[in-house]
XYZ file of C-alpha atoms in Angstrom:
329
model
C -105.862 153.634 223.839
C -108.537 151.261 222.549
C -107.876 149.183 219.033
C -110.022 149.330 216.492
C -112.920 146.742 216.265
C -111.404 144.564 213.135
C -107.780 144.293 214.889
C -109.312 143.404 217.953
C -110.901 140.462 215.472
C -107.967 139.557 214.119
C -106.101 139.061 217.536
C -109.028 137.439 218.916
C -108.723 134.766 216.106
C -104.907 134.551 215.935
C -104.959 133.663 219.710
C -107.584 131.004 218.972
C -105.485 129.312 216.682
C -102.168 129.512 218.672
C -104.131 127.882 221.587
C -105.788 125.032 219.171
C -102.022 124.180 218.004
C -101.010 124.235 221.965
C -103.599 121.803 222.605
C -102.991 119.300 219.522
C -99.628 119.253 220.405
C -99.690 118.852 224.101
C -102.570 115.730 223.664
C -102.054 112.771 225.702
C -103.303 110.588 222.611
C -100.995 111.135 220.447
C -97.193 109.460 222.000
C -93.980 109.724 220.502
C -92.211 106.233 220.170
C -89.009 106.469 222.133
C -86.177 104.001 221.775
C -86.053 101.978 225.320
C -82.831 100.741 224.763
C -82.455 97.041 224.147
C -85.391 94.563 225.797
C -83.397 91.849 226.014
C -79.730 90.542 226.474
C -77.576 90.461 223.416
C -77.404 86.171 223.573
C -81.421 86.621 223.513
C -81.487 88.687 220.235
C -79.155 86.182 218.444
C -81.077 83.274 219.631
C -84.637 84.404 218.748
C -82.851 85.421 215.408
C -82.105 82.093 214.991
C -85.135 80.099 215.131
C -86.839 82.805 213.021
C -83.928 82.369 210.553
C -84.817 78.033 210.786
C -88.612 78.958 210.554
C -87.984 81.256 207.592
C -89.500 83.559 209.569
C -87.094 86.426 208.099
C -88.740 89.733 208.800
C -88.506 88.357 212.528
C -85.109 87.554 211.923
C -83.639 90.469 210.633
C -85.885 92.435 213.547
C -83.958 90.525 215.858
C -80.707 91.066 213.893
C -81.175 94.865 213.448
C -81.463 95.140 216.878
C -78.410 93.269 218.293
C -76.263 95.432 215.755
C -77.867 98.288 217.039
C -77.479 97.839 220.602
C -73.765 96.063 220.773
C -72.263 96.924 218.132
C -69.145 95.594 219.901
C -70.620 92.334 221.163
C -69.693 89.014 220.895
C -72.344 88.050 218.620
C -72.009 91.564 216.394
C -70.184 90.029 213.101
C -71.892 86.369 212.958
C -75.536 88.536 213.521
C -73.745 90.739 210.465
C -73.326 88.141 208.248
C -76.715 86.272 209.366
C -78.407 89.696 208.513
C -77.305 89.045 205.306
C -78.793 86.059 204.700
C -82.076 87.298 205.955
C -82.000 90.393 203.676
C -81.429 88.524 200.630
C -84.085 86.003 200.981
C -86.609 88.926 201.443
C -85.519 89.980 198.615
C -83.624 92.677 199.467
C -80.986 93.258 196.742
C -80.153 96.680 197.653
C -79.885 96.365 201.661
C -77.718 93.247 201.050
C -75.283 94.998 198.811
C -74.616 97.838 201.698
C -74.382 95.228 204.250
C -71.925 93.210 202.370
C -69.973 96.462 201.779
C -70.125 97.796 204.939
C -68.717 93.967 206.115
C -66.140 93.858 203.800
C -65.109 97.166 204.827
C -65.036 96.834 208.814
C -63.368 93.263 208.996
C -61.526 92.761 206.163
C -59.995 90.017 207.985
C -62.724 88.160 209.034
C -62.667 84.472 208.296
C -65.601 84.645 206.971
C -65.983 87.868 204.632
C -65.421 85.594 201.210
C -69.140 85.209 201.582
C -69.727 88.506 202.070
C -67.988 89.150 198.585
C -70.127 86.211 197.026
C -73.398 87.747 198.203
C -72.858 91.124 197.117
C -71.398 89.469 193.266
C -75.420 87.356 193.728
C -77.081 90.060 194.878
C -75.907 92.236 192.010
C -77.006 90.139 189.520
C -80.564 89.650 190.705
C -80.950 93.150 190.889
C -80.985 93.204 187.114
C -84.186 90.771 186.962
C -87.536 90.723 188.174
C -89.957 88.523 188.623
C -92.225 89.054 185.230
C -89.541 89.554 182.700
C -86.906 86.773 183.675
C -89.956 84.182 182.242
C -89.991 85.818 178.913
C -88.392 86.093 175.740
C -86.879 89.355 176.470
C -83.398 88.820 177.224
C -81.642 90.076 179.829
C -78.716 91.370 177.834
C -81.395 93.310 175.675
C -81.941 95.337 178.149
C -79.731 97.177 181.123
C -76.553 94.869 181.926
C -74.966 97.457 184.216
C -75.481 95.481 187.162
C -74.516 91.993 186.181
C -71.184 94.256 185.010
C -70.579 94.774 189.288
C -71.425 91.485 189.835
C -68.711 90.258 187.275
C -66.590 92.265 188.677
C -67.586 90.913 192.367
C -67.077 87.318 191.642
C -63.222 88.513 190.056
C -62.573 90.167 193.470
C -63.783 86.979 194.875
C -61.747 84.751 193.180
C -58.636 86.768 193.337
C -58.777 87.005 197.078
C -59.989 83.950 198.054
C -59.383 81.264 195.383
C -59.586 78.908 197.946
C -62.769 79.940 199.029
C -65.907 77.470 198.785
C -67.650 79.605 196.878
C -65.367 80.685 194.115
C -66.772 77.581 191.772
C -69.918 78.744 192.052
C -68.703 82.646 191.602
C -66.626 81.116 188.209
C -69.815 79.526 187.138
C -72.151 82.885 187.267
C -68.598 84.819 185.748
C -69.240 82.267 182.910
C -73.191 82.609 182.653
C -72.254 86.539 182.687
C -70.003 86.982 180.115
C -72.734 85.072 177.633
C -74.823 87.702 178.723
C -72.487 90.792 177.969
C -71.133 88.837 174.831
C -75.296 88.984 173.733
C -75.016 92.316 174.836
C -72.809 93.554 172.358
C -73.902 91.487 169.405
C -77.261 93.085 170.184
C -75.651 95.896 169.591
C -73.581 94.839 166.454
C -76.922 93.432 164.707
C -78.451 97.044 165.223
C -75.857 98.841 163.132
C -75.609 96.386 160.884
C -79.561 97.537 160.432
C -78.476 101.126 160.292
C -75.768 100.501 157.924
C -72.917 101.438 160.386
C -70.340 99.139 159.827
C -67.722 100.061 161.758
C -69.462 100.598 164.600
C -70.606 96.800 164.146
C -67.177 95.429 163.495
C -66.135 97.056 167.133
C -68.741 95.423 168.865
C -68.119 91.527 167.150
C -64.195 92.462 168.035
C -65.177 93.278 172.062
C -66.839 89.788 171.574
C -63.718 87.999 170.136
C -61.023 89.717 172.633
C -62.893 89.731 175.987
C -65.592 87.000 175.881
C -63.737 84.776 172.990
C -65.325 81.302 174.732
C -69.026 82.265 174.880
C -71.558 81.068 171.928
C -72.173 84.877 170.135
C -68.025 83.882 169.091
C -69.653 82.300 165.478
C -71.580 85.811 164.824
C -69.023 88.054 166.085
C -66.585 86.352 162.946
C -69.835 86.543 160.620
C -70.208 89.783 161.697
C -66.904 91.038 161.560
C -66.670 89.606 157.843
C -69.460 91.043 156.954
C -68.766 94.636 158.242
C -65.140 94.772 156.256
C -66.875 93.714 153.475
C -69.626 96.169 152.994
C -66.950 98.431 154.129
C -64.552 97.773 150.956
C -61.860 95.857 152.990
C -61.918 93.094 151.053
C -58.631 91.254 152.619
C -59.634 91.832 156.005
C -62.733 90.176 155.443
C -62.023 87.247 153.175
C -59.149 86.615 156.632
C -62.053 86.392 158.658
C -64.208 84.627 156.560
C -61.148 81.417 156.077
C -61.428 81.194 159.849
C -65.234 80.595 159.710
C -64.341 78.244 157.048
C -61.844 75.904 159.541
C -64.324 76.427 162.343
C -67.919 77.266 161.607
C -67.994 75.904 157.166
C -71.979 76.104 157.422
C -71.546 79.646 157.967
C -69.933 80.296 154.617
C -71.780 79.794 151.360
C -71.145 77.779 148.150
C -69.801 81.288 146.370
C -67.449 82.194 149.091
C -69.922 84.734 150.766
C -70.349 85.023 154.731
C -74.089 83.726 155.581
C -74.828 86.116 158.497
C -78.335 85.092 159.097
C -77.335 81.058 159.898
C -74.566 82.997 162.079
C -76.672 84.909 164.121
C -78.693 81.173 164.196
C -75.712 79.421 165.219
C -74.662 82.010 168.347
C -78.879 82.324 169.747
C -81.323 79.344 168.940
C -80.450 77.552 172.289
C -81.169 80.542 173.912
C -84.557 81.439 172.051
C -85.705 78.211 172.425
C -84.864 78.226 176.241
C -86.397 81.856 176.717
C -82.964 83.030 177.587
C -83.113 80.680 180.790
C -80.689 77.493 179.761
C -78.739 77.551 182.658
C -80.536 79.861 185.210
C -81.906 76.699 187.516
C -77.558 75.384 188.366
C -76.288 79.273 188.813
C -79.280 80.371 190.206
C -79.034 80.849 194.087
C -82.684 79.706 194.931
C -82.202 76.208 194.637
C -84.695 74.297 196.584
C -83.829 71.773 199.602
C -84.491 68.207 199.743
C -87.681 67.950 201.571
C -87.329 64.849 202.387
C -84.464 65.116 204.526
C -84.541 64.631 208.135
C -84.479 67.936 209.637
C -80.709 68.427 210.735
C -79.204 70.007 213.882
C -78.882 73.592 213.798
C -77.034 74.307 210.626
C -74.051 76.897 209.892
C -74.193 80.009 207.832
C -72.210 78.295 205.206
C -74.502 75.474 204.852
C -77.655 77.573 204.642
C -76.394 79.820 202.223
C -75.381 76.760 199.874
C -78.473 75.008 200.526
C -77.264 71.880 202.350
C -74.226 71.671 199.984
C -71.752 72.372 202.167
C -70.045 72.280 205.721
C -73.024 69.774 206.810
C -73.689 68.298 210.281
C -71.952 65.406 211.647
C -75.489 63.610 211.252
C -76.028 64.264 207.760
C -72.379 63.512 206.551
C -72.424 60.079 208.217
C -75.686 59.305 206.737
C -74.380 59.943 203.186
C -71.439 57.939 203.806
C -73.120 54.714 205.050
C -75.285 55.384 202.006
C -72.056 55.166 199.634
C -70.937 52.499 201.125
């Protein structure tokens, strides 16, 4: 039995296809990468790593790094590569990568020696996540904007310092805790100063009272007791403002005028004009982790993971040390 003429098309054309597909996918072009396995010896990987990490060479580095955690993950070299990785990943930048490696770190060798500056990347690494590169040089403040992630890295630098309060790095993690909580304290006056617009007292009050109770040492603490003042005021409560407004009077007197009145605008003056003048940076270049070296330093013997990641500050060569000495003396 014969098919008609317009099947006998169709087939004819459906069997051309299947055989152009056949041949695309069976070209000799076109090869699949396959893993080999590792190239070289597990030593070799951490060694190459190594110089790239001395050369700044980090792509290379964490290439190198990637692969030795890949291939022995039980090797001798598998946790110092893990925490070298680290390193690498946040100088390229990497805020997100470095966050799951320090997690992943803290979470396999909990015991490790070394895993307080796994804890103090991951607090660092949080808080550069919140700025980039065009809006950390302008008047927008950080705490004007998202603060979720400098709220982790708070909360970091406490796990930090409640672990390890020994640890070399747990000034510098009080430091950034301190730089923080100016931030979050800006935060919430930001906050405050747009219900005040909107006429919503209360809701203003709460924010200048988060202020007082959780960030009570930061500079918003003059506005938060304008504010708070203010807010009871408009809001009929005269006692519970004139209370606040006798503690501006012991503390902040240019804040209160001649009639007895709170002066909320030379507040809100008083809490921000080092901070407007400074572009919301006073203070960035001493917490900020990208410090420059001394390039005029004689370069050292191969230097530790601790005194890389603290720029030279800390557990320097034998070389170096004595050299600073004899200079002291």
């Amino acid at each position: 039995m014969s098919l008609p003429r317009y099947k006998i098309t169709v087939l004819a054309l459906s069997l051309g296809v299947a055989s152009a597909f056949v041949g695309c996918s069976s070209n000799p072009s076109k090869k699949e990468v396959v893993d080999k396995g590792p190239q070289s010896s597990e030593q070799v990987y951490f060694e190459k790593a190594l110089k790239s990490l001395e050369r700044n060479q980090y792509t290379d580095a964490v290439k190198s790094l990637e692969a030795l955690d890949t291939y022995f993950p039980t090797g001798q070299y598998t946790q110092q590569a893990q925490l070298e990785l680290l390193y690498a990943k946040f100088k390229q930048k990497d805020y997100e990568g470095t966050i799951a490696l320090a997690d992943r770190f803290i979470r396999l060798n909990p015991q490790h020696p070394n895993v307080d500056y796994a804890y103090y990347v991951r607090g660092v690494a949080n808080m550069e996540m919140n700025y980039d590169s065009l809006i950390r040089y302008t008047s927008l403040k950080q705490a004007h904007r998202d603060v979720s992630y400098i709220k982790v890295a708070y909360q970091n630098f406490v796990d930090l310092i409640r672990r390890f309060p020994s640890s070399q790095y747990s000034v510098d993690a009080a430091q950034r805790m301190k730089y923080i909580g100016q931030e979050l304290a800006e935060s919430e006056m930001n906050a405050a100063r747009f219900n005040i617009q909107r006429k919503a007292w209360l809701a203003a009050a709460e924010r200048a009272r988060w202020v007082l109770e959780y960030y009570p040492q930061t500079p918003q603490t003059p506005e938060a007791l304008a504010t708070l003042a203010y807010s009871y005021q408009q809001l009929g409560d005269k006692a519970t403002s004139q209370q606040y407004i006798e503690i501006l009077k012991l503390n902040y007197p240019n804040l209160v005028k001649s009639n007895g009145e709170v002066n909320l605008r030379a507040a809100r003056k008083e809490g921000s004009w080092v901070n407007r003048a400074t572009l919301g940076l006073l203070g960035r270049e001493s917490q900020h982790i990208e410090v420059e070296n001394n390039e005029t330093q004689i370069e050292p013997p191969r230097r530790s993971l601790t005194n890389r990641l603290s720029f030279g500050l800390f557990d320097k060569p034998e070389t170096e040390q004595s050299s600073e000495e004899d200079a002291a003396n």
